[in-house]
Amino acid sequence: MSKDEITIRDFCRRTGQLVELDPGHFLLLPPPYDKLDIQPKFTRLSEENRKKLESDLDGVSALKFPRPQNEDEKRVLVEKFLSGLKKLFDRQENWTFMQPLFLTMEFCAKCQTCAAACPIYNESGRLDIYRPTFRSDILRRLYKKYVKTGGQFFAKLSGNDIDASWTMIARLMELSYRCTVCRRCAQSCPIGVDNGLVTRELRKIFSQEMGITVEPLHAKGSVNQLRTGSSTGMSRTPFLDNVEFLEEEVEERTGMKFKWPMDKAGADILLIHNAGEFLAWPENPEAFAIILEAAGISYTLSSDLCAYDGVNYGVWYDDVQFAKVALQHAEVARRLGVKKIVIGECGHAHKALTVIADRVFTGEHNIPRESSMTLLHEIIKSGRLKLDASRNDDMTTTLHDPCNLVRLMGVVEPQREVLRAVSNRFREMEPHGVNNYCCGGGSGFAITKDLNFPDFRNQISSRTKLRQILDVFQDIIEPEHKKYVCAPCSNCKGAMRDMFAAYGLFERCNILYGGLVELVVNAMVDIDKPFIEWEWH
Amino acid sequence: MNALQLAGYVAVVFFAVSLAAKMIKIARMPIHIRWDLYPIPHEKRKGAYGGSYFEEVDWWTKPSNFSRLAEIKAMAAEILFVQSLFHHNRSLWYASFPFHFGLYCLVVFMALLLMGAILGAVGIDIASGSAGLVGPGVHYLTLVTGSAGWILGAIGAVGLLAARTFGNELRKASVRSDYFNLIFLLAIFVAGLVAWLTVDPGYTHMRGFVQYMITFQPAPALPGSVTALGWIVIALLFYSPFTHMTHMFGKYFTYHTVRWEDHPNIRGSKIEKAVTEALGYKLSWAAPHIKKGTWAEAATDWEKQGNE
Ligand code: SF4
Ligand code: SF4
């Protein structure tokens, strides 16, 4: 069934599961993963979950949405969906994205140039349902029929008529979580149509109107963050304890004893990390602290609500949640009276605060925001750190470009300059820079870990990144060579952690992933012991 | 005045008004959230590799890197050569480029017909042998652009139809109207070609018709093939504003107000004013986590329970 052609008509009308995902149909990987038997298996949902949860798209459930029990429930859901659909095209309800969405709805020439750019579509073995325009064409038809004047009549005339049934909406709901919003498709579109935006706007109907979102983004994500201070659930006291522990660890690893500046009013910079770093990759905030201390930068961390967690998941599914979190970040910066906010190694936090929030902040909240990549570059250029790149000579490095930081924000060179300064054996993946491929964890995928969604992520959405990593190191793929994928983004690291584990990349090929600052500290001549511990954790 | 001429007036007005209405509708939409997509060519020096002003420390204190010239160059390459298709979908470009270039030729051809008609109305003869430079100049330019337009357009349209019919992805993504639109345009190219080859080698009939139109004089009957071309063009003027065929105008917005729109929101700026206004808009999204009222109210409805 998996290679069958699926039309929009099938999508709307066919009953049962549309597509069965089969690793045998996915694109072949480079060695040593060119044999199916060493690739991970694709877990099927249990029979019970299939019966219970909406999974008729491809047998994967990101949303864990229970199947409605009767026709009445279905009818209510369809009505809500249509009400949300109309709001997407209302200038007040959706001022945030109405114009770009309208342009995308009106001007697609259906040339399918975008299809070749999409890693998910290609890696899946070109399954129709993942083609970038598949999702958009459905929304376009619904928009033309249910939102535009005279739509019902013209829909019949044009041969594009589809009905908003629950079967279709349930599939569309899951389909809006099969795209990482990497916007590679939009970049290749000759007209400037944006299928990634369609994904995001669809998610908004489900979240803002129907209250349906993947749990890690909303209930455990932005709601948790606004309630406890961090999407990790870490409130102020455990955060402060954590920092204290990291201070001790820094002393142990480097011999440097210093307090991390905390809640310091009047500092030049408020540095905001992704809070996941403190828990999963503490060496990253440690390395930042070491560099900023050694360079004598005036900065502070904050233990205030949201300000020690740069994540803003709203950027992927909900404008209101986005604005709430962004304003919290700005509010703390305002209270501290800092000159600017600097965002740590987290791609989506970068885009959220610098680009997206730029049209949310006004007056005193409009405090300048800057990337840590540029700050690091400036520090390195200034010569304030004594560095010896040969200290990283035992490993070959490559750089992953986080979509949010690079394609969607244009921060391309600073991190490269830094990496070149600390690694003699740096090589670029192809393609790279603004033409990069997503890690596969974008738009919330990295933190969506329930049921069999990680199989989709590891085997389909992260597959191109895996391919690029294997390709760039192909001549030294044997485990005797140490290889390091520098990924200056918590989210990308999250996706890589899972993908590396699923394929056994560390054990089989001796490839490790990590941030940029760790490499910098590893090259600092004043620190005796290597900072990077070459082990999988 | 014959039916073709009357319909011509109505079609031109209809096309202009509906296209303008659509463009005004887009232009008047509220300010939206930034949704930049790099590379952005107007970034001096950085545009080539996709960099932005965010690469600079304290970027808000640095002089603007905006280069209108770089932007115009990128636009010209995109418009004239359909550059993005060349880079991302070469096989389709072989059909799309002649198709689009043919259309541009025809736009220039129509402008030249209009110019020739105006000159004709003031007594300047447009022909190869007429006196001075203007008459023969307009004549030959009309000849070249028109003829190139029909030929390139027809080749491109056939190529695009073939791609849509035989290309796997394109076929799957196509619906009736996609084929219809291409056939429609092919009909224009073919009709033009036939009229030129059979009855109007110097485009005197077509120019004459335009002259009657702009001077509001009743036009005499035209040869059959020119009349056929006229009717198909009129039909297109009525039909195209409702289709994606107007994407050449839409593209202005997708590039300038979305992809390349990176103006920062400076305190006290027009952008800040527009954002403030938008934050006062009402919202009624139904999910329980959204407070009804204005956007500003919803955005500050923090479920703050302390983070001790
Ligand atoms: S989104 Fe762009 S690239 Fe994709 S089919 Fe439409 S016009 Fe072509
Ligand atoms: S945004 Fe990325 S994942 Fe989504 S359709 Fe486009 S290319 Fe594919």
Coordinates of C-alpha atoms in Angstrom, one line a residue, chain B residues 72-210:
Chain B
I72 CA 17.0 45.4 -8.3
K73 CA 19.7 43.2 -9.8
A74 CA 18.2 40.1 -8.1
M75 CA 14.7 41.1 -9.1
A76 CA 15.7 41.6 -12.7
A77 CA 17.5 38.2 -12.8
E78 CA 14.4 36.6 -11.3
I79 CA 11.9 38.3 -13.5
L80 CA 13.7 38.0 -16.8
F81 CA 15.4 34.6 -16.4
V82 CA 13.2 32.9 -13.8
Q83 CA 16.4 32.3 -12.0
S84 CA 15.0 30.3 -9.1
L85 CA 13.6 27.8 -11.4
F86 CA 16.9 27.6 -13.2
H87 CA 18.6 26.7 -10.0
H88 CA 16.0 24.5 -8.4
N89 CA 14.1 22.9 -11.3
R90 CA 16.1 22.9 -14.4
S91 CA 14.1 20.6 -16.5
L92 CA 10.9 22.7 -16.0
W93 CA 12.9 25.8 -16.7
Y94 CA 13.5 24.8 -20.3
A95 CA 9.8 25.2 -20.8
S96 CA 9.1 27.9 -18.3
F97 CA 11.7 30.3 -19.5
P98 CA 10.6 30.5 -23.1
F99 CA 7.0 30.7 -21.9
H100 CA 7.6 33.6 -19.6
F101 CA 10.1 35.3 -21.9
G102 CA 7.5 35.0 -24.7
L103 CA 4.9 36.6 -22.4
Y104 CA 7.3 39.5 -21.6
C105 CA 8.0 39.9 -25.3
L106 CA 4.2 40.2 -25.9
V107 CA 3.8 42.8 -23.1
V108 CA 6.5 44.9 -24.8
F109 CA 4.8 44.1 -28.2
M110 CA 1.5 45.5 -26.9
A111 CA 3.2 48.5 -25.5
L112 CA 4.8 49.1 -29.0
L113 CA 1.4 48.5 -30.6
L114 CA 0.0 51.2 -28.3
M115 CA 2.9 53.5 -29.0
G116 CA 2.6 52.9 -32.8
A117 CA -1.2 53.6 -32.5
I118 CA -0.5 56.9 -30.7
L119 CA 2.1 57.9 -33.3
G120 CA -0.3 56.8 -36.0
A121 CA -3.0 59.0 -34.5
V122 CA -0.7 62.0 -34.7
G123 CA 0.2 61.3 -38.3
I124 CA 3.5 59.4 -38.0
D125 CA 3.6 56.4 -40.3
I126 CA 4.8 53.2 -38.7
A127 CA 6.4 51.1 -41.5
S128 CA 9.8 49.9 -42.7
G129 CA 10.0 52.5 -45.3
S130 CA 8.6 55.5 -43.5
A131 CA 10.7 58.6 -42.9
G132 CA 12.9 59.1 -39.9
L133 CA 14.0 56.7 -37.3
V134 CA 10.8 56.5 -35.2
G135 CA 8.5 54.9 -37.7
P136 CA 10.8 52.1 -38.9
G137 CA 12.2 51.6 -35.3
V138 CA 8.7 51.0 -33.8
H139 CA 7.8 48.9 -36.8
Y140 CA 10.8 46.5 -36.5
L141 CA 10.7 46.3 -32.7
T142 CA 7.0 45.4 -32.9
L143 CA 7.9 42.8 -35.5
V144 CA 10.6 41.2 -33.4
T145 CA 8.8 41.3 -30.0
G146 CA 5.5 40.1 -31.4
S147 CA 6.9 37.3 -33.5
A148 CA 9.3 36.1 -30.8
G149 CA 6.5 36.3 -28.3
W150 CA 4.2 34.0 -30.2
I151 CA 6.9 31.5 -31.0
L152 CA 8.6 31.4 -27.6
G153 CA 5.2 31.4 -25.8
A154 CA 3.9 28.5 -27.9
I155 CA 7.1 26.5 -27.4
G156 CA 7.0 27.1 -23.7
A157 CA 3.2 26.4 -23.4
V158 CA 3.6 23.1 -25.2
G159 CA 6.6 22.2 -23.0
L160 CA 4.7 23.0 -19.8
L161 CA 1.7 21.0 -21.0
A162 CA 3.9 18.1 -21.7
A163 CA 5.6 18.4 -18.3
R164 CA 2.3 18.5 -16.6
T165 CA 1.0 15.5 -18.6
F166 CA 4.1 13.3 -18.4
G167 CA 6.0 14.5 -15.3
N168 CA 5.0 12.3 -12.4
E169 CA 4.8 14.9 -9.6
L170 CA 3.4 17.6 -11.8
R171 CA 0.7 15.3 -13.1
K172 CA -0.3 14.3 -9.6
A173 CA -0.5 17.9 -8.5
S174 CA -2.5 19.1 -11.4
V175 CA -6.2 19.7 -11.7
R176 CA -8.5 20.5 -14.7
S177 CA -7.9 24.2 -14.4
D178 CA -4.1 23.9 -14.6
Y179 CA -4.4 22.3 -18.1
F180 CA -7.2 24.7 -19.1
N181 CA -5.0 27.7 -18.2
L182 CA -2.1 26.5 -20.3
I183 CA -4.3 25.6 -23.2
F184 CA -5.9 29.0 -23.0
L185 CA -2.5 30.7 -23.3
L186 CA -1.3 28.3 -26.0
A187 CA -4.4 29.3 -27.9
I188 CA -3.4 32.9 -27.8
F189 CA 0.2 32.2 -28.9
V190 CA -1.0 30.0 -31.8
A191 CA -3.7 32.5 -32.8
G192 CA -1.2 35.3 -32.8
L193 CA 1.3 33.2 -34.8
V194 CA -1.4 32.3 -37.4
A195 CA -2.6 35.9 -37.7
W196 CA 1.0 37.1 -38.2
L197 CA 1.9 34.5 -40.7
T198 CA -1.3 34.7 -42.7
V199 CA -2.8 38.1 -42.8
D200 CA -0.9 40.5 -40.6
P201 CA 2.9 40.3 -41.4
G202 CA 3.6 43.9 -40.3
Y203 CA 1.0 44.0 -37.5
T204 CA -0.8 46.8 -39.3
H205 CA -4.2 45.3 -38.6
M206 CA -3.5 44.9 -34.9
R207 CA -2.0 48.4 -34.6
G208 CA -4.8 49.8 -36.5
F209 CA -7.3 48.2 -34.2
V210 CA -5.5 49.7 -31.2

